[in-house]
Every structure is written in C-alpha cells, then in structure tokens.
Tab-separated table of C-alpha atoms in Angstrom:
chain	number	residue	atom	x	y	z
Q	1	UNK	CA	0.000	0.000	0.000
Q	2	UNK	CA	1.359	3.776	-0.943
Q	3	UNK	CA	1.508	5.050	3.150
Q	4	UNK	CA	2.109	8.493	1.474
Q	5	UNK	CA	-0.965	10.886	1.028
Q	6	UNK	CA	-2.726	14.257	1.781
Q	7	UNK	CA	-2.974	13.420	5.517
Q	8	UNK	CA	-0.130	11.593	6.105
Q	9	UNK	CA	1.400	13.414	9.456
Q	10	UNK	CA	-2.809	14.239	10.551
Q	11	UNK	CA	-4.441	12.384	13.627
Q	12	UNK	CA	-5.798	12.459	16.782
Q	13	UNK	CA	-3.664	13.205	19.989
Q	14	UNK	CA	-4.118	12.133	23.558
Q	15	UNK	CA	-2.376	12.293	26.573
Q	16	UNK	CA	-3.153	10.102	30.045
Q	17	UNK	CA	-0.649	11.261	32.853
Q	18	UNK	CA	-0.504	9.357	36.429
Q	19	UNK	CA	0.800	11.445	39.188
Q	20	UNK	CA	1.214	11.237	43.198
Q	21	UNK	CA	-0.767	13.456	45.360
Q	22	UNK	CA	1.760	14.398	47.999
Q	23	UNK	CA	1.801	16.560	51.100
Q	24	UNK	CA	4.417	19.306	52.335
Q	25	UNK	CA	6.665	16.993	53.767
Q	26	UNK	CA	7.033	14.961	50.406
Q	27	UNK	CA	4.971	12.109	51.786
Q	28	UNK	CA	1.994	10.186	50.155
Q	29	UNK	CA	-1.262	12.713	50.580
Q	30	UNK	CA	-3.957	10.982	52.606
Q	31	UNK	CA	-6.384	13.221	52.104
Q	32	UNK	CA	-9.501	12.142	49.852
Q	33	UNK	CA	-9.237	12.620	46.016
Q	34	UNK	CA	-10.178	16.770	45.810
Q	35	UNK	CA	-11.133	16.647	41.670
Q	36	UNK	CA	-15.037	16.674	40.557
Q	37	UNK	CA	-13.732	16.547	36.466
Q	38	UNK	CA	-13.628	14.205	34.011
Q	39	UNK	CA	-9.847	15.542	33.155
Q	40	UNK	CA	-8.818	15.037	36.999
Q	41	UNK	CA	-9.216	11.581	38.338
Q	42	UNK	CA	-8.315	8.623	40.144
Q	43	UNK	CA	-6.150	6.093	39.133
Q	44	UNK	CA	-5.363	3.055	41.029
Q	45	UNK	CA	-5.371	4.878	44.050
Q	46	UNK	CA	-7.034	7.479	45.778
Q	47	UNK	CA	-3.742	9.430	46.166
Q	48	UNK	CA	-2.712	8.567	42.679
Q	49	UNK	CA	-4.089	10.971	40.549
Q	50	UNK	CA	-4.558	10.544	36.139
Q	51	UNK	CA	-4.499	13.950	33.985
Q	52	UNK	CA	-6.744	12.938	30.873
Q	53	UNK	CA	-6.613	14.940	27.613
Q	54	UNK	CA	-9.504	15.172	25.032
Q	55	UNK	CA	-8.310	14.601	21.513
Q	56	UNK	CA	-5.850	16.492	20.046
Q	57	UNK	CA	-4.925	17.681	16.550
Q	58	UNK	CA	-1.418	17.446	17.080
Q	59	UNK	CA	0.844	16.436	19.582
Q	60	UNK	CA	1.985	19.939	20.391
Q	61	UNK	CA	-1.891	21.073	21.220
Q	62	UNK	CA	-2.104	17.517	23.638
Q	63	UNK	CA	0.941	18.736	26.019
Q	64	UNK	CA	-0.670	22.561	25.968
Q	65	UNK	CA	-3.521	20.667	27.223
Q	66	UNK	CA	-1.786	18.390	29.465
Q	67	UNK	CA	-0.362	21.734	31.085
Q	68	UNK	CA	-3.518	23.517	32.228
Q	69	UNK	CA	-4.889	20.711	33.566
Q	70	UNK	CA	-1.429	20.194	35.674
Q	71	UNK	CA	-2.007	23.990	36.592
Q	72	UNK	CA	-5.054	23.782	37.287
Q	73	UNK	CA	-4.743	20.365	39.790
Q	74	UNK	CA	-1.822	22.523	40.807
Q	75	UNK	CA	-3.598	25.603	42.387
Q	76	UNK	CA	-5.970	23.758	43.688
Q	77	UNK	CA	-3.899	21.049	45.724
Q	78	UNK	CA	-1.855	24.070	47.092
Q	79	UNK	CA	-4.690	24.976	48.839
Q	80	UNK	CA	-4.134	22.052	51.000
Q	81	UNK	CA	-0.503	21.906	51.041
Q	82	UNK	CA	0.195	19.547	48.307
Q	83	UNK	CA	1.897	18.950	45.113
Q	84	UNK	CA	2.232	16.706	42.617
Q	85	UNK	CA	5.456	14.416	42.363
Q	86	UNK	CA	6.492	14.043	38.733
Q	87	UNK	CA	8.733	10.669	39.225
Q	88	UNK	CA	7.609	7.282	37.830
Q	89	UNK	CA	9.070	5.542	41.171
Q	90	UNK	CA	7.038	6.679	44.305
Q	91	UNK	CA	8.308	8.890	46.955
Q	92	UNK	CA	9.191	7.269	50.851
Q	93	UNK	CA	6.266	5.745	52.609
Q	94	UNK	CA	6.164	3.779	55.972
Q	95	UNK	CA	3.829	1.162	55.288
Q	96	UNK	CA	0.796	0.203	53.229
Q	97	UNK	CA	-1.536	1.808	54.914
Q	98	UNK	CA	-0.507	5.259	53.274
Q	99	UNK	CA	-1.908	3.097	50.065
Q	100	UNK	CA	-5.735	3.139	49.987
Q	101	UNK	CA	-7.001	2.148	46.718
Q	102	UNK	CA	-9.409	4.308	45.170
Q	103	UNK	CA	-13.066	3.871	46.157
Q	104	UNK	CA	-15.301	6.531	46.462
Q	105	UNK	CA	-17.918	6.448	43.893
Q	106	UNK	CA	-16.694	3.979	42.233
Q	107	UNK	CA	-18.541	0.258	41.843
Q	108	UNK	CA	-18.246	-1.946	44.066
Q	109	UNK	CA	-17.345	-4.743	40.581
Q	110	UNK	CA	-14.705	-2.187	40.023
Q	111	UNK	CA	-13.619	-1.745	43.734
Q	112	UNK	CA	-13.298	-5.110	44.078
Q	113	UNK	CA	-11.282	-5.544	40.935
Q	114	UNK	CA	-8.234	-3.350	42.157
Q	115	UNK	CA	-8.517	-5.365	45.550
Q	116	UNK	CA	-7.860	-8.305	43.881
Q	117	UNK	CA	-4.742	-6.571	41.527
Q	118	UNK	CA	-3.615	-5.395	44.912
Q	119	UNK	CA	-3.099	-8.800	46.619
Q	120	UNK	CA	-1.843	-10.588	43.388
Q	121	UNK	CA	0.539	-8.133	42.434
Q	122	UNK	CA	1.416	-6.348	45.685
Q	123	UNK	CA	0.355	-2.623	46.501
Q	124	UNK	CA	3.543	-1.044	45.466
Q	125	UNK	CA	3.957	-1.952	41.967
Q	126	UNK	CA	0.327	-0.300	41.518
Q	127	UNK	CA	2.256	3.054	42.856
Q	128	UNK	CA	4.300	2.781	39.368
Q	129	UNK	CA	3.547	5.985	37.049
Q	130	UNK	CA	3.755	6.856	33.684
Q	131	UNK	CA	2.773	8.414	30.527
Q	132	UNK	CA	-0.222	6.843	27.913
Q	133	UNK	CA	-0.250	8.445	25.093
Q	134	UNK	CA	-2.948	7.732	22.257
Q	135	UNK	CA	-2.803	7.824	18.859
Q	136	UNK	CA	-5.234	8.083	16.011
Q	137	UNK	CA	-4.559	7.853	12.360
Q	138	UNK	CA	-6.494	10.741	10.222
Q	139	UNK	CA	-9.891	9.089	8.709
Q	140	UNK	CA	-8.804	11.099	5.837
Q	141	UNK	CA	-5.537	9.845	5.291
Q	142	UNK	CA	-6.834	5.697	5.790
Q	143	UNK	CA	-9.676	6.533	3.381
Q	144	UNK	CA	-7.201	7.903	1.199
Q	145	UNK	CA	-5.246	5.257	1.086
Q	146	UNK	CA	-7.770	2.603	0.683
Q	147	UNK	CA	-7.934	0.719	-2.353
Q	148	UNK	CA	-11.388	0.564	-3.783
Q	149	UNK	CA	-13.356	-1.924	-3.454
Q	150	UNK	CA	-12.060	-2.584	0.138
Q	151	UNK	CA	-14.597	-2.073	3.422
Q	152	UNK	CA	-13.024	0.863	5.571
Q	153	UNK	CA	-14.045	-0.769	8.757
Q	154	UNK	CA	-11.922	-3.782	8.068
Q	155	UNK	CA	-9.088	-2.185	6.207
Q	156	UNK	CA	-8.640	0.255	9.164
Q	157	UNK	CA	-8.823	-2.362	11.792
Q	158	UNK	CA	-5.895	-4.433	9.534
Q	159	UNK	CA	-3.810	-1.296	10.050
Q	160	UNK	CA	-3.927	-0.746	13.272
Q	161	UNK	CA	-3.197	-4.355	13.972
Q	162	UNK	CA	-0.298	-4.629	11.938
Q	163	UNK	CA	1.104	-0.807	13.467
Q	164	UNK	CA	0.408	-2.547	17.252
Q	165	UNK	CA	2.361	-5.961	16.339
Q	166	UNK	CA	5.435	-3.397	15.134
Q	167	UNK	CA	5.480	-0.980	17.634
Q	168	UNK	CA	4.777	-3.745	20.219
Q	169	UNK	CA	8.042	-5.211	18.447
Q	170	UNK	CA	10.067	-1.678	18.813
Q	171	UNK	CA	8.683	-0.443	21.975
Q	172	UNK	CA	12.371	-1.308	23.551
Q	173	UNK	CA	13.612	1.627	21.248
Q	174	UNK	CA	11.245	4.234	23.027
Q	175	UNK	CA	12.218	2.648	26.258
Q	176	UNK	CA	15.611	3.130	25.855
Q	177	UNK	CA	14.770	6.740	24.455
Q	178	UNK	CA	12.967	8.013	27.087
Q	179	UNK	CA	13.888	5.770	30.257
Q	180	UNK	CA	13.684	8.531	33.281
Q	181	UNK	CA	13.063	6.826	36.639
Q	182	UNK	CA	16.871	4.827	37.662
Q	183	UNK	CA	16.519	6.209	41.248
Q	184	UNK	CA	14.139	5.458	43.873
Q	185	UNK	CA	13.490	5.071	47.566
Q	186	UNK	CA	14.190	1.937	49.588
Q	187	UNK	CA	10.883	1.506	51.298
Q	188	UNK	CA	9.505	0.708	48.090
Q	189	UNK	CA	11.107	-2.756	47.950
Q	190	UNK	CA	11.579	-2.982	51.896
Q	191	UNK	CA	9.065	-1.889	54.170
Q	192	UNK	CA	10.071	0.406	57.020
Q	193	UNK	CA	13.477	1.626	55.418
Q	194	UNK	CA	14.467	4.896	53.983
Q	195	UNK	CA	16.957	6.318	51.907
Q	196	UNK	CA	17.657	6.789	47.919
Q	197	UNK	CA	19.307	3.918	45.999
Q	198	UNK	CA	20.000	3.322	42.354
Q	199	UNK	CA	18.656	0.821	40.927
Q	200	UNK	CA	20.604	-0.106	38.012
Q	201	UNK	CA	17.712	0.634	35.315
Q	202	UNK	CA	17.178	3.719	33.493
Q	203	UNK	CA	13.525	2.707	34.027
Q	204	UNK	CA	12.566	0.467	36.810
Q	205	UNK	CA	8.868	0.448	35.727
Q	206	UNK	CA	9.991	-0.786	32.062
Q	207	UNK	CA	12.235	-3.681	33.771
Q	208	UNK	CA	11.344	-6.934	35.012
Q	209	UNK	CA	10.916	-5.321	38.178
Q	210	UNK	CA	8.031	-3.306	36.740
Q	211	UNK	CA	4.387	-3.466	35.576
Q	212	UNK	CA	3.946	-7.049	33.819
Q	213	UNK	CA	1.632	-9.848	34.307
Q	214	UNK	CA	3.122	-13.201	36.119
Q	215	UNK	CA	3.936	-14.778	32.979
Q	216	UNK	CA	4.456	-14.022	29.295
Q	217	UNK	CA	0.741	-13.695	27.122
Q	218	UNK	CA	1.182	-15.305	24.199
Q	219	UNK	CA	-1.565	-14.225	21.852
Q	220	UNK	CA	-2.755	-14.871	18.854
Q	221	UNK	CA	-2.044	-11.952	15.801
Q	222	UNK	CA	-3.752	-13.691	13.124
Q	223	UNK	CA	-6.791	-11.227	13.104
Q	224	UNK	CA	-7.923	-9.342	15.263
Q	225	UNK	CA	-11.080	-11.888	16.117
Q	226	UNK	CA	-8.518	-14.382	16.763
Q	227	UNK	CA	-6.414	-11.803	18.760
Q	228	UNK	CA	-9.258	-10.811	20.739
Q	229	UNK	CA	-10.192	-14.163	21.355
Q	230	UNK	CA	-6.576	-15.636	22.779
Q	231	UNK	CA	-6.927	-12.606	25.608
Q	232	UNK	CA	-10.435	-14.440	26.771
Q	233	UNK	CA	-8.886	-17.587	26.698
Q	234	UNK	CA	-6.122	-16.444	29.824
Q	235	UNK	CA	-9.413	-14.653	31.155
Q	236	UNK	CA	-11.263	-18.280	30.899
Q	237	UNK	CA	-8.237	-19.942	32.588
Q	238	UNK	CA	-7.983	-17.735	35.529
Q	239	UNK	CA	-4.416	-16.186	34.452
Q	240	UNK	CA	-6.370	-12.732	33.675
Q	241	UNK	CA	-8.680	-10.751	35.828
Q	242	UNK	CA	-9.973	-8.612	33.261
Q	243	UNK	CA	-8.283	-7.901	29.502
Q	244	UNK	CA	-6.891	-4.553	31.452
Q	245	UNK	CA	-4.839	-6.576	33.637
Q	246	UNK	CA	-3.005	-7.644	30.392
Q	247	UNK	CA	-0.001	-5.592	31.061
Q	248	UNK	CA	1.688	-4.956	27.845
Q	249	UNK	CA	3.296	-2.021	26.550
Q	250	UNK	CA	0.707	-1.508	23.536
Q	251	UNK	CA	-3.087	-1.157	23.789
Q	252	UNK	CA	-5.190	-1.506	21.353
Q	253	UNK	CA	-8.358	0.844	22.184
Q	254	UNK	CA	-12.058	0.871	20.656
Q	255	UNK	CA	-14.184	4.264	20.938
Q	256	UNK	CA	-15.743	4.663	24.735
Q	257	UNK	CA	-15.617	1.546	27.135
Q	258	UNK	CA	-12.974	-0.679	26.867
Q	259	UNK	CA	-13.735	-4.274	26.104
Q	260	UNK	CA	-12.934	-7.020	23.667
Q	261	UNK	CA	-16.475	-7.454	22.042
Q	262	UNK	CA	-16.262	-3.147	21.195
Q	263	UNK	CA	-12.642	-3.897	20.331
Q	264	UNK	CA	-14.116	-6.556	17.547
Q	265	UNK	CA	-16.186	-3.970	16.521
Q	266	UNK	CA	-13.587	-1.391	15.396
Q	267	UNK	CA	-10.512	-0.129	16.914
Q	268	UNK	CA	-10.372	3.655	17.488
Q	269	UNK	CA	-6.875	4.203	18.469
Q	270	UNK	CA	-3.734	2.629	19.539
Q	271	UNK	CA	-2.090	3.289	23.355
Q	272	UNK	CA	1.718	3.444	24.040
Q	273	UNK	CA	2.025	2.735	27.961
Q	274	UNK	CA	5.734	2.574	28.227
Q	275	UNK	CA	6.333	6.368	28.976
Q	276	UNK	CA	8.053	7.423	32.395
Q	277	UNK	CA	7.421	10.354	34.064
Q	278	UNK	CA	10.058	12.648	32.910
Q	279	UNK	CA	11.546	15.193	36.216
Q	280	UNK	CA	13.403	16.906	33.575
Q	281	UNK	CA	10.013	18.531	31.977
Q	282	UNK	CA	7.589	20.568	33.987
Q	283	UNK	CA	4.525	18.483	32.818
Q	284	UNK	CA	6.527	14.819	32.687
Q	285	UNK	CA	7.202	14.451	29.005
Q	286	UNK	CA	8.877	16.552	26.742
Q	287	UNK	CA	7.207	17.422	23.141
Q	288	UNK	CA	10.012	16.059	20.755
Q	289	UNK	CA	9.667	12.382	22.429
Q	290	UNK	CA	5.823	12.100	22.001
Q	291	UNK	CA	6.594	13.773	18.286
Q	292	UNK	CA	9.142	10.634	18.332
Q	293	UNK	CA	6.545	8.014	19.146
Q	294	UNK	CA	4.395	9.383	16.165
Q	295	UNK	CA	7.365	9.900	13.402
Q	296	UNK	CA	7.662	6.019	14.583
Q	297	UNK	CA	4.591	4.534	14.185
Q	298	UNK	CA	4.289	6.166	11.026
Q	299	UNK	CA	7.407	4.659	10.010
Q	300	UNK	CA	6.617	1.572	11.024
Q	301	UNK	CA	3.647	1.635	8.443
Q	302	UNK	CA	5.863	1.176	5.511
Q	303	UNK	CA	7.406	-1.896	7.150
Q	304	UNK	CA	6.016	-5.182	5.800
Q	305	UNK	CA	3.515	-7.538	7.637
Q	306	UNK	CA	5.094	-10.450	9.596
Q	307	UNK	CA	4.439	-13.464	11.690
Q	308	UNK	CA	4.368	-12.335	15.387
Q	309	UNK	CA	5.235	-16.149	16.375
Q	310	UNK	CA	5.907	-16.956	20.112
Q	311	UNK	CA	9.193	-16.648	19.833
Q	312	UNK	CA	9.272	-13.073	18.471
Q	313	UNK	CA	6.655	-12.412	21.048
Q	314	UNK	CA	8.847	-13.078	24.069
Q	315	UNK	CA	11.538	-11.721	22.297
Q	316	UNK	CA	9.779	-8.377	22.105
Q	317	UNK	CA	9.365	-8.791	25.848
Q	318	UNK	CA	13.103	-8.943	26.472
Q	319	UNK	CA	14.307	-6.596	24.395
Q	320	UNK	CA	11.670	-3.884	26.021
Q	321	UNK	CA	13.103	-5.148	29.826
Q	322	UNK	CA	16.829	-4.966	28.755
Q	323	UNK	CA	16.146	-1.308	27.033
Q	324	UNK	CA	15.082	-0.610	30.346
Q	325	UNK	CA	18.776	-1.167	32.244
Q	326	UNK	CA	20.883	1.785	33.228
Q	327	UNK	CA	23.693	0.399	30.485
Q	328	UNK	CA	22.043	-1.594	27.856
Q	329	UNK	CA	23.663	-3.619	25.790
Q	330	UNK	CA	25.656	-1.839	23.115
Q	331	UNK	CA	23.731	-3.868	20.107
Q	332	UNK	CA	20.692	-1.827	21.636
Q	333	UNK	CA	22.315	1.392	20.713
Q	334	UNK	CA	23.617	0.490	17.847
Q	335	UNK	CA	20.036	-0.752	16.486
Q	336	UNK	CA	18.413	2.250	17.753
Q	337	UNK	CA	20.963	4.876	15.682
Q	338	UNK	CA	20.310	2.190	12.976
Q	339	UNK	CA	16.546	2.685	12.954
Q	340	UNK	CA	17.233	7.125	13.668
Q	341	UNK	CA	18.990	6.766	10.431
Q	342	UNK	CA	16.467	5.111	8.344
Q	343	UNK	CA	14.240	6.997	9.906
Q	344	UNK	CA	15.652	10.364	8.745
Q	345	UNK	CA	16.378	8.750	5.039
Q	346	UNK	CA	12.512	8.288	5.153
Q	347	UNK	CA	11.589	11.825	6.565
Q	348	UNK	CA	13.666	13.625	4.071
Q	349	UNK	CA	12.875	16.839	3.539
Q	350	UNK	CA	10.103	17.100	6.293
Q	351	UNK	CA	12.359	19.518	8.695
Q	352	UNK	CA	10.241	18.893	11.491
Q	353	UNK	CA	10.710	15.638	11.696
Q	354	UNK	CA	14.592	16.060	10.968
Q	355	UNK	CA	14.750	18.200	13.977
Q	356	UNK	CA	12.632	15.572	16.563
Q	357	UNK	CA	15.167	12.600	15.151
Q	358	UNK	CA	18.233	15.254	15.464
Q	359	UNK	CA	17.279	15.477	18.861
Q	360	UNK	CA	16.879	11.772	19.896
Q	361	UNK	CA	20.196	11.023	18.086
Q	362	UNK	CA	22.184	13.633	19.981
Q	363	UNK	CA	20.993	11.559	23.455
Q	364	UNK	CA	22.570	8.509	22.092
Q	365	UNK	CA	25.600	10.332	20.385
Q	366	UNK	CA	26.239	12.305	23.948
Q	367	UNK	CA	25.141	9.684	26.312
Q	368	UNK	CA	22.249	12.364	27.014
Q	369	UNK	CA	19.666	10.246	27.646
Q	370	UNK	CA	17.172	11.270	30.778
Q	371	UNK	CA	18.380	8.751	33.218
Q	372	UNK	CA	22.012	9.614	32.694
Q	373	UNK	CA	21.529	13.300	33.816
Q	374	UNK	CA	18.759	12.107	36.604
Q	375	UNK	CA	20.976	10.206	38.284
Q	376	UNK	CA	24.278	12.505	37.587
Q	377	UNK	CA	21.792	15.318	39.550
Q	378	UNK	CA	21.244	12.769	42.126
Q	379	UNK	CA	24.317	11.144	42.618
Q	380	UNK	CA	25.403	13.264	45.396
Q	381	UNK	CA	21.870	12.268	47.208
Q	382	UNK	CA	22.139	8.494	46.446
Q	383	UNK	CA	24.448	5.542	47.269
Q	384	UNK	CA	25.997	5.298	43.593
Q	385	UNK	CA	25.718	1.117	44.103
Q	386	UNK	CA	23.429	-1.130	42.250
Q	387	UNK	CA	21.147	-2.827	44.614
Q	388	UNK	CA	19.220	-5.918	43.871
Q	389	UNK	CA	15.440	-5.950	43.724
C-alpha cells in the first residue's frame, strides 16, 4: 500500500498522565481525592491521581492541554498543602496503609477488581507511574489510502493491527529513548526503610521489576477476532482478571468503554504505555519524544507484515526489559541509531521531523539520555551502588 498521502502526518492526539498526590513533607497525601472533572481523576489509588486529555490535533496542542490541567490540579492542591510528584518511582512511605485504593464512587465490581490486583501483584507496583499516550490515524488519510473496493471498517482495523504488532516489536527503542526513573526510595522494595538507591535501570517500571503480568501472554495476531479471542482464553483460565490486567506495553483501544467485544467492533486508536514520568520537563514528558513516538509509528507503516510467532513475542518482551537497564547492551544502541537513520532517510525533507530525530540522536551520540543526567543530579543524594530488587 502507498503510506504516502494528503494526511499523512494528521491524527488524533491524547495524553493520560498518572501522578502522586503528595503533602508538604514529600509524603503520600492521605487526604480524599479533591477533583469533581472528568480531566482530573483517580487512578489506582485514591492518592494517585490521572491527567486525561480530550483529543488532540497534534501532539503539540495535547501537552498545551496536558499543562492547564497540571495547573489547574496545581492551584488547587496548594490549597491544601500539596503537590504533585512528577517521578515514575514513588516517593518514601512507611507502610501500606498510606496506600488506599481508590473507592469513592466507584462500583463496588470495580472496587473489588483493584482489591484483587492489589493482593496478586502487591500494593507497590500499583504506585508505578507513567505516561499513555494515544494515537489516532487521520480518517482522511486511511480513506485515502484505501484501495477501492475494500470495506473501511476492516481495512482500518488491519492497520492498526499490523502498526500494534510493530510498535509492540520496537517499543524497547522508546524505552531506551525516554527511560527517566533509575533512582528510587528503599521503602519501596523494603518496608520500614528509607533512603535513595539506584537501581541499576534507566527505568525500573519498564524492567522486570516493573508493571507485567506473572507470565508471558502469548496471543494470537492472526486477526484481530482471533487476537481478541486468545486474551479471553487467559481470562477463561484464571491467568487474567480482566483484559486490562493484560499488562503490555501496547493497547489496542475501541471508541468509549474498553472491552474485547467493542474492540471486535472497530478499533479507534492505539495506546503506548511505556512512557516514564520525565523530572526533567515541567509536565513529565517533553514534546520532541511524544513527536518521536508518532514519526515512529508512522514509520513503522511502511514496514512489511510479519508473523508475530511466540518466539518473536517473548523476544519483544526482552528486548523492552533490557532497554530498560541503566547500560544496555551496546547492540541496543547500535540498532536504535540504525533505525534514527532510516528513519531520517525516510523523513527527508520534512524539517520537522529532521529536527525531533536530530534530537533523539544527539541523546545517544552524547550519552544524554534522561536517566544519565537524573541520576548525575542525584548522585550526590544516592548511594551510587546497584542494589538488587
């Protein structure tokens, strides 16, 4: 198919930010969630709050919008003394009772859902967070590119299946890109202690110490009724709560509710969840890496369909978990300036996108990238050992 058209860089834009409520002294906030707006609400907990965008024309318009919404949670925590804390990796708390998961007006179904992710997985791994961000391809541009003859609902399902099976397969490369959370504080892996440690990842919430399921889905990428249908299975079996509790680093989204029978019915958009909270940038990610993700997935059109066997499956997994050390292997930096540079051959003459993939090589080229200067800035702050966790 010609990728090229009218519409090619258009789409929709979305941003989902999760964020600790914290008080003046830096500690967990244990007051009750203070938001009445769609835009400000709970996450897993009810000190854990999510910044959601509407959909944006461009990624530059999503982080404007991600910004008043941070200023506007802003002014009104600091009416009670509190703050956000912009770090993937929580802050110091004493015990798990500073961890109340989010109930008030919620279901009791739903309620009882996070209860159950709470005692399988442990309540600190659910204080993880991170960056969603959502991505639309124009209607314009897929009708465009449609041959004729061909049913739009089915020819833009097929290309948003085969764009999640290659950006599931390159999500290590954003990982390694944007990796911002290597420090964090010890009573989040023993309870009672204090104190900040490195932990030998450039993002702990990427690693295998981070937010996966028990075991390795293997699914089925035939079709997407097949695909759909290899998620219930694990849900039949008792290995899956829910299909949300399948903890992958790419989503595939219908429009309004989540769920697999409205995913068989047309998928909307697709959801990168590998993002860390960035320190570095006043609202947690910087533009030119979400600009990144898109200039990628739209390069990732042009790439040919494959088998997404087993094998390739679980390799995706550990490529994504080794991206996600401190020092990654050297083969992962090499592939990455690799991909930059046929990246750039295939962005020719689109300045915009010259300057984003300028920018990402220069972290690579200057060993810039966000955890390196995080934990240079904290070094003075934080036993420079690796500990085990």
């Amino acid at each position: 198919m010609n990728i090229f058209g009218n519409y090619f860089f258009e789409g929709g834009f979305g941003l989902e930010r999760e964020t600790l409520r914290i008080d003046k002294n830096g500690r967990l906030a244990q007051t009750p969630h203070p938001f009445d707006n769609p835009h400000l609400q709970r996450d897993f907990y009810e000190n854990q709050l999510e910044i959601i965008t509407g959909v944006n024309d461009s990624v530059k318009n999503a982080i404007e919008e991600l910004a008043e919404w941070d200023l506007t949670a802003r002014k009104k925590l600091a009416e009670n003394s509190e703050d956000l804390y912009i770090y993937s990796n929580p802050p110091h708390f004493s015990d798990a009772s500073e961890i109340p998961v989010a109930h008030t007006g919620m279901e009791l179904s739903k309620f009882n859902y996070r209860k159950q992710l709470e005692q399988k997985y442990g309540k600190p791994m659910m204080l993880y967070s991170g960056i969603h961000f959502n991505f639309s391809l124009s209607e314009k541009y897929l009708r465009e590119i449609k041959d004729i003859g061909q049913e739009f609902g089915q020819f833009s399902n097929n290309v948003y299946f085969r764009l999640m099976k290659q950006i599931f397969r390159h999500s290590w490369l954003i990982v390694l890109l944007t990796a911002a959370s290597p420090i964090y504080d010890r009573s989040f892996v023993e309870a009672g202690s204090s104190g900040k440690m490195f932990s030998g990842y450039g993002s702990m919430r990427n690693s295998g110490h981070g937010y996966w399921n028990q075991f390795i889905p293997i699914l089925d990428y035939s079709d997407i009724e097949s695909f759909t249908d290899s998620i219930q299975g694990y849900i039949d079996d008792g290995f899956l709560l829910s299909p949300a509790e399948l903890y992958l680093p790419v989503r595939l989204k219908p429009k309004g509710t989540y769920s697999l029978d409205a995913l068989k019915n047309g998928i909307d958009h697709i959801e990168l969840r590998m993002f860390d909270l960035n320190p570095l940038s006043d609202v947690g990610i910087f533009s030119e890496d979400a600009e990144f993700a898109h200039l990628l997935m739209l390069y990732l059109l042009h790439l040919p369909d494959f088998d997404f066997t087993a094998k390739l499956q679980e390799k995706a997994v550990f490529d994504h978990k080794e991206a996600a050390k401190y020092m990654p292997d050297q083969h992962y930096i090499d592939e990455a300036m690799t991909i930059i540079t046929q990246m750039e051959q295939f962005f020719e003459g689109y300045v915009y996108a010259e300057k984003v993939l300028a920018y990402q090589k220069r972290k690579l080229l200057e060993n810039q990238r966000y955890c390196v200067k995080i934990y240079e800035r904290s070094l003075k702050q934080c036993a420079n050992y690796s500990v085990q966790v």
